Every structure is written in C-alpha cells, then in structure tokens.
mmCIF file of C-alpha atoms in Angstrom:
data_model
loop_
_atom_site.group_PDB
_atom_site.id
_atom_site.type_symbol
_atom_site.label_atom_id
_atom_site.label_comp_id
_atom_site.label_asym_id
_atom_site.label_seq_id
_atom_site.Cartn_x
_atom_site.Cartn_y
_atom_site.Cartn_z
ATOM 1 C CA PRO G 27 95.866 80.746 92.157
ATOM 2 C CA TYR G 28 93.908 83.965 91.731
ATOM 3 C CA LEU G 29 90.247 84.328 90.809
ATOM 4 C CA HIS G 30 91.496 86.234 87.790
ATOM 5 C CA GLU G 31 94.263 88.654 86.938
ATOM 6 C CA THR G 32 93.967 92.193 85.688
ATOM 7 C CA ARG G 33 96.381 94.428 83.842
ATOM 8 C CA ILE G 34 95.142 97.411 85.853
ATOM 9 C CA PRO G 35 96.001 97.012 89.564
ATOM 10 C CA THR G 36 92.984 96.934 91.876
ATOM 11 C CA TYR G 37 93.625 100.293 93.579
ATOM 12 C CA HIS G 38 95.217 102.025 90.578
ATOM 13 C CA PHE G 39 92.567 104.776 90.377
ATOM 14 C CA GLN G 40 92.292 105.563 94.109
ATOM 15 C CA ASP G 41 94.885 108.338 94.264
ATOM 16 C CA SER G 42 93.277 110.356 91.469
ATOM 17 C CA LEU G 43 89.576 109.977 92.258
ATOM 18 C CA PRO G 44 87.909 113.340 92.824
ATOM 19 C CA LYS G 45 86.663 113.787 96.366
ATOM 20 C CA LEU G 46 83.099 114.736 97.137
ATOM 21 C CA ALA G 47 82.924 118.047 98.952
ATOM 22 C CA VAL G 48 81.659 118.061 102.519
ATOM 23 C CA PRO G 49 78.225 119.667 102.245
ATOM 24 C CA LYS G 50 77.581 122.856 104.206
ATOM 25 C CA LEU G 51 75.855 122.271 107.521
ATOM 26 C CA GLU G 52 73.065 124.663 106.564
ATOM 27 C CA ASP G 53 72.365 122.741 103.343
ATOM 28 C CA THR G 54 72.285 119.419 105.167
ATOM 29 C CA LEU G 55 69.888 120.713 107.802
ATOM 30 C CA LYS G 56 67.589 122.261 105.180
ATOM 31 C CA LYS G 57 67.431 118.924 103.349
ATOM 32 C CA TYR G 58 66.775 117.096 106.604
ATOM 33 C CA LEU G 59 63.843 119.365 107.396
ATOM 34 C CA TYR G 60 62.512 119.159 103.846
ATOM 35 C CA PHE G 61 62.578 115.365 103.718
ATOM 36 C CA SER G 62 61.316 114.851 107.259
ATOM 37 C CA GLU G 63 58.316 117.174 106.863
ATOM 38 C CA PRO G 64 56.048 114.682 105.024
ATOM 39 C CA MET G 65 56.767 112.067 107.682
ATOM 40 C CA VAL G 66 55.517 113.989 110.707
ATOM 41 C CA SER G 67 52.587 116.127 111.759
ATOM 42 C CA PRO G 68 52.870 119.947 111.572
ATOM 43 C CA GLU G 69 53.324 120.059 115.348
ATOM 44 C CA GLU G 70 56.078 117.450 115.262
ATOM 45 C CA HIS G 71 57.732 119.283 112.385
ATOM 46 C CA ALA G 72 57.747 122.514 114.414
ATOM 47 C CA VAL G 73 59.467 120.663 117.275
ATOM 48 C CA THR G 74 61.926 119.097 114.823
ATOM 49 C CA LYS G 75 62.677 122.512 113.329
ATOM 50 C CA ALA G 76 63.383 123.946 116.792
ATOM 51 C CA ILE G 77 65.720 121.047 117.600
ATOM 52 C CA VAL G 78 67.535 121.491 114.269
ATOM 53 C CA GLU G 79 67.983 125.221 114.904
ATOM 54 C CA GLU G 80 69.347 124.503 118.390
ATOM 55 C CA PHE G 81 71.688 121.859 116.922
ATOM 56 C CA GLN G 82 72.926 124.309 114.287
ATOM 57 C CA LYS G 83 73.747 126.959 116.922
ATOM 58 C CA ASN G 84 75.497 124.548 119.287
ATOM 59 C CA GLU G 85 77.107 121.183 118.592
ATOM 60 C CA GLY G 86 76.398 121.301 114.848
ATOM 61 C CA GLN G 87 79.206 123.754 114.164
ATOM 62 C CA ALA G 88 81.767 121.738 116.120
ATOM 63 C CA LEU G 89 80.719 118.499 114.423
ATOM 64 C CA GLN G 90 80.873 120.176 111.004
ATOM 65 C CA GLU G 91 84.404 121.408 111.712
ATOM 66 C CA GLU G 92 85.390 117.902 112.839
ATOM 67 C CA LEU G 93 84.002 116.451 109.611
ATOM 68 C CA VAL G 94 85.891 119.008 107.505
ATOM 69 C CA GLU G 95 89.144 118.207 109.373
ATOM 70 C CA LEU G 96 88.547 114.485 108.914
ATOM 71 C CA ASP G 97 88.027 115.075 105.203
ATOM 72 C CA LYS G 98 91.373 116.902 104.917
ATOM 73 C CA LYS G 99 93.219 113.843 106.252
ATOM 74 C CA ALA G 100 91.535 111.262 104.039
ATOM 75 C CA TYR G 101 92.571 110.451 100.490
ATOM 76 C CA SER G 102 88.976 109.534 99.743
ATOM 77 C CA SER G 103 85.600 111.193 100.193
ATOM 78 C CA PHE G 104 84.550 112.132 103.713
ATOM 79 C CA TYR G 105 81.894 109.421 104.051
ATOM 80 C CA ASN G 106 84.034 106.468 102.957
ATOM 81 C CA LYS G 107 85.633 105.517 106.272
ATOM 82 C CA MET G 108 82.347 105.892 108.130
ATOM 83 C CA TRP G 109 80.609 103.712 105.543
ATOM 84 C CA PHE G 110 83.274 101.022 105.856
ATOM 85 C CA ASP G 111 83.145 101.175 109.649
ATOM 86 C CA MET G 112 79.359 101.043 109.732
ATOM 87 C CA TYR G 113 78.724 98.308 107.188
ATOM 88 C CA LEU G 114 81.889 96.359 106.498
ATOM 89 C CA GLU G 115 83.758 96.197 109.800
ATOM 90 C CA SER G 116 80.793 95.686 112.093
ATOM 91 C CA ARG G 117 80.586 92.232 113.622
ATOM 92 C CA ASP G 118 77.264 92.861 115.354
ATOM 93 C CA ALA G 119 74.393 90.454 114.980
ATOM 94 C CA LEU G 120 72.500 91.353 111.844
ATOM 95 C CA PRO G 121 69.508 93.510 112.766
ATOM 96 C CA LEU G 122 66.698 94.191 110.347
ATOM 97 C CA ASN G 123 68.274 97.334 108.912
ATOM 98 C CA TYR G 124 71.299 95.459 107.548
ATOM 99 C CA ASN G 125 70.997 93.975 104.098
ATOM 100 C CA PRO G 126 73.947 91.703 103.253
ATOM 101 C CA GLN G 127 72.976 88.462 101.614
ATOM 102 C CA LEU G 128 74.660 85.415 100.186
ATOM 103 C CA THR G 129 72.547 83.255 97.911
ATOM 104 C CA PHE G 130 73.839 79.972 96.559
ATOM 105 C CA ASN G 131 72.458 77.884 93.754
ATOM 106 C CA ASP G 132 72.527 74.146 94.173
ATOM 107 C CA GLU G 133 75.437 72.457 92.464
ATOM 108 C CA LYS G 134 74.667 70.256 89.466
ATOM 109 C CA ILE G 135 76.723 67.456 90.972
ATOM 110 C CA ALA G 136 74.774 66.168 93.977
ATOM 111 C CA SER G 137 77.852 65.303 96.060
ATOM 112 C CA LYS G 138 78.931 68.970 96.005
ATOM 113 C CA ASN G 139 75.699 69.965 97.794
ATOM 114 C CA GLU G 140 76.734 68.359 101.084
ATOM 115 C CA GLN G 141 77.136 70.923 103.851
ATOM 116 C CA ALA G 142 80.808 70.223 104.615
ATOM 117 C CA VAL G 143 81.764 70.307 100.943
ATOM 118 C CA ARG G 144 79.876 73.572 100.366
ATOM 119 C CA ALA G 145 81.427 75.131 103.480
ATOM 120 C CA SER G 146 84.957 74.163 102.451
ATOM 121 C CA ASN G 147 84.354 75.461 98.910
ATOM 122 C CA LEU G 148 83.079 78.762 100.340
ATOM 123 C CA ILE G 149 86.148 79.104 102.565
ATOM 124 C CA ALA G 150 88.538 78.237 99.737
ATOM 125 C CA SER G 151 86.820 80.676 97.369
ATOM 126 C CA SER G 152 86.831 83.427 100.013
ATOM 127 C CA LEU G 153 90.565 82.956 100.521
ATOM 128 C CA ARG G 154 91.188 83.049 96.757
ATOM 129 C CA PHE G 155 89.220 86.296 96.590
ATOM 130 C CA TYR G 156 91.174 87.744 99.519
ATOM 131 C CA ARG G 157 94.536 86.755 97.991
ATOM 132 C CA THR G 158 93.475 88.271 94.645
ATOM 133 C CA LEU G 159 92.529 91.515 96.416
ATOM 134 C CA LEU G 160 95.711 91.691 98.524
ATOM 135 C CA ASP G 161 97.905 91.197 95.464
ATOM 136 C CA GLU G 162 95.884 93.826 93.547
ATOM 137 C CA LYS G 163 94.871 91.342 90.845
ATOM 138 C CA LEU G 164 91.151 92.005 91.331
ATOM 139 C CA ILE G 165 89.628 93.928 88.445
ATOM 140 C CA PRO G 166 88.863 97.482 89.621
ATOM 141 C CA ASP G 167 85.233 98.615 89.533
ATOM 142 C CA ILE G 168 84.687 100.756 86.462
ATOM 143 C CA PHE G 169 81.491 102.223 85.038
ATOM 144 C CA HIS G 170 81.887 101.678 81.319
ATOM 145 C CA THR G 171 80.035 104.688 79.896
ATOM 146 C CA GLN G 172 81.520 104.010 76.459
ATOM 147 C CA PRO G 173 82.147 100.240 76.390
ATOM 148 C CA ALA G 174 83.408 100.328 72.806
ATOM 149 C CA LYS G 175 86.369 102.341 74.113
ATOM 150 C CA SER G 176 86.691 101.269 77.736
ATOM 151 C CA GLN G 177 86.326 97.497 77.466
ATOM 152 C CA THR G 178 89.311 97.047 75.176
ATOM 153 C CA PRO G 179 92.943 95.980 75.561
ATOM 154 C CA LEU G 180 93.949 99.526 74.528
ATOM 155 C CA TYR G 181 92.025 100.979 77.485
ATOM 156 C CA GLU G 182 93.695 98.534 79.887
ATOM 157 C CA ASN G 183 97.167 99.252 78.538
ATOM 158 C CA VAL G 184 96.742 103.026 78.584
ATOM 159 C CA CYS G 185 95.271 103.058 82.106
ATOM 160 C CA ARG G 186 97.846 100.753 83.659
ATOM 161 C CA PHE G 187 100.727 102.894 82.406
ATOM 162 C CA LEU G 188 99.197 106.199 83.514
ATOM 163 C CA PRO G 189 100.539 107.463 86.854
ATOM 164 C CA ARG G 190 98.132 106.743 89.710
ATOM 165 C CA GLN G 191 97.731 110.467 90.392
ATOM 166 C CA VAL G 192 96.054 111.035 86.984
ATOM 167 C CA SER G 193 94.734 107.597 86.039
ATOM 168 C CA PHE G 194 91.089 108.439 86.855
ATOM 169 C CA TYR G 195 91.145 111.260 84.310
ATOM 170 C CA GLY G 196 92.704 109.047 81.626
ATOM 171 C CA SER G 197 90.057 106.412 82.315
ATOM 172 C CA PHE G 198 87.310 109.012 82.098
ATOM 173 C CA ALA G 199 88.650 110.316 78.771
ATOM 174 C CA LEU G 200 88.471 106.777 77.403
ATOM 175 C CA GLY G 201 84.875 106.176 78.537
ATOM 176 C CA GLY G 202 85.465 104.594 81.940
ATOM 177 C CA GLY G 203 84.473 105.969 85.312
ATOM 178 C CA PRO G 204 85.976 104.329 88.388
ATOM 179 C CA PRO G 205 83.705 104.968 91.407
ATOM 180 C CA ASP G 206 84.967 105.769 94.892
#
C-alpha cells in the first residue's frame, strides 16, 4: 500500500518548471566580495579582492563556461544536481555543517516503543514512502498562494490533464506554484 495517492503525478510539473539563469561570473564575484567584506579586516579584504580578480582572469572563465554547458544539458536549474550530490547522495559521516534530523515522538502504546519494533516500523514506513515515490503517487510539492483555488478537486483535475510541458503555468494560473 502507498502512503497516499494523488491525482497529480509526483513529477508532473518538472518538465515545465522555469529554470533559474546561471548568474554572470562578474555578478557572483561582486556579491562574494560584498558579503565577505564585513567578515574580514581591510587588509584581508584587499588580499581576497586580489585573489578574486586573479580567479576571474584565469580559471573563473573556464569554470563559468563549464557551468553554462552543464545548465544546457539539464532539464532543471543549474544548481539542482550539485545540491542533490552534495546533500542527498553523500554517505559521509555527518560533520557539523550537515543538518539532517529525524525526531520521533514516543508511541502512546508502550510496546511500540521497543527498539526493534521502532526500527522495523521505520524501515517499513521508509519502504512505503519509496514505493509511493517510485510509482509517482506522492503528492507534488506546491506552494498554495491562493488556497481557495489551488487546494480543490478542480485544481487537481485541471493540472493532471494539462500536458507536462505546460502544467507549471496552469498550476500558477490557478494559484499554485510548484518549486524546483
């Protein structure tokens, strides 16, 4: 059995989501210098500025071109794959700069609080979630900017019948905003 079923397939909006543009290298470097300035002394900022200028003249251009090429190949925004690789696929020990957390409330029935029972319930629930996701029965994430319109059966029916290539725009017109 699934966790739940949805009329709108899980990935229905993916093909029509607008992509974020790759920012210009110059803009990124200006922002880096702006936001790093309060964190360092004037001398350190001067060194940082020199390093940034050197980076911009040398490897920065090649890396920017690589990022633009990577963005052309992806159906999604340029940062998505890197974000998934960095945070969701990593199997490294959890250092301090990671922030995943699972918090469990105690069960009301005392026998369900035993470690083996809780572990088996967690595994079973994880597998149900995974099966729901694989079969695209997981409700897609949607920002309901106009819930009176977008949290209705009409919204679900309209969106599920829209072609995937335009479904984001139909959702948006009806007060929903699927994120990337």
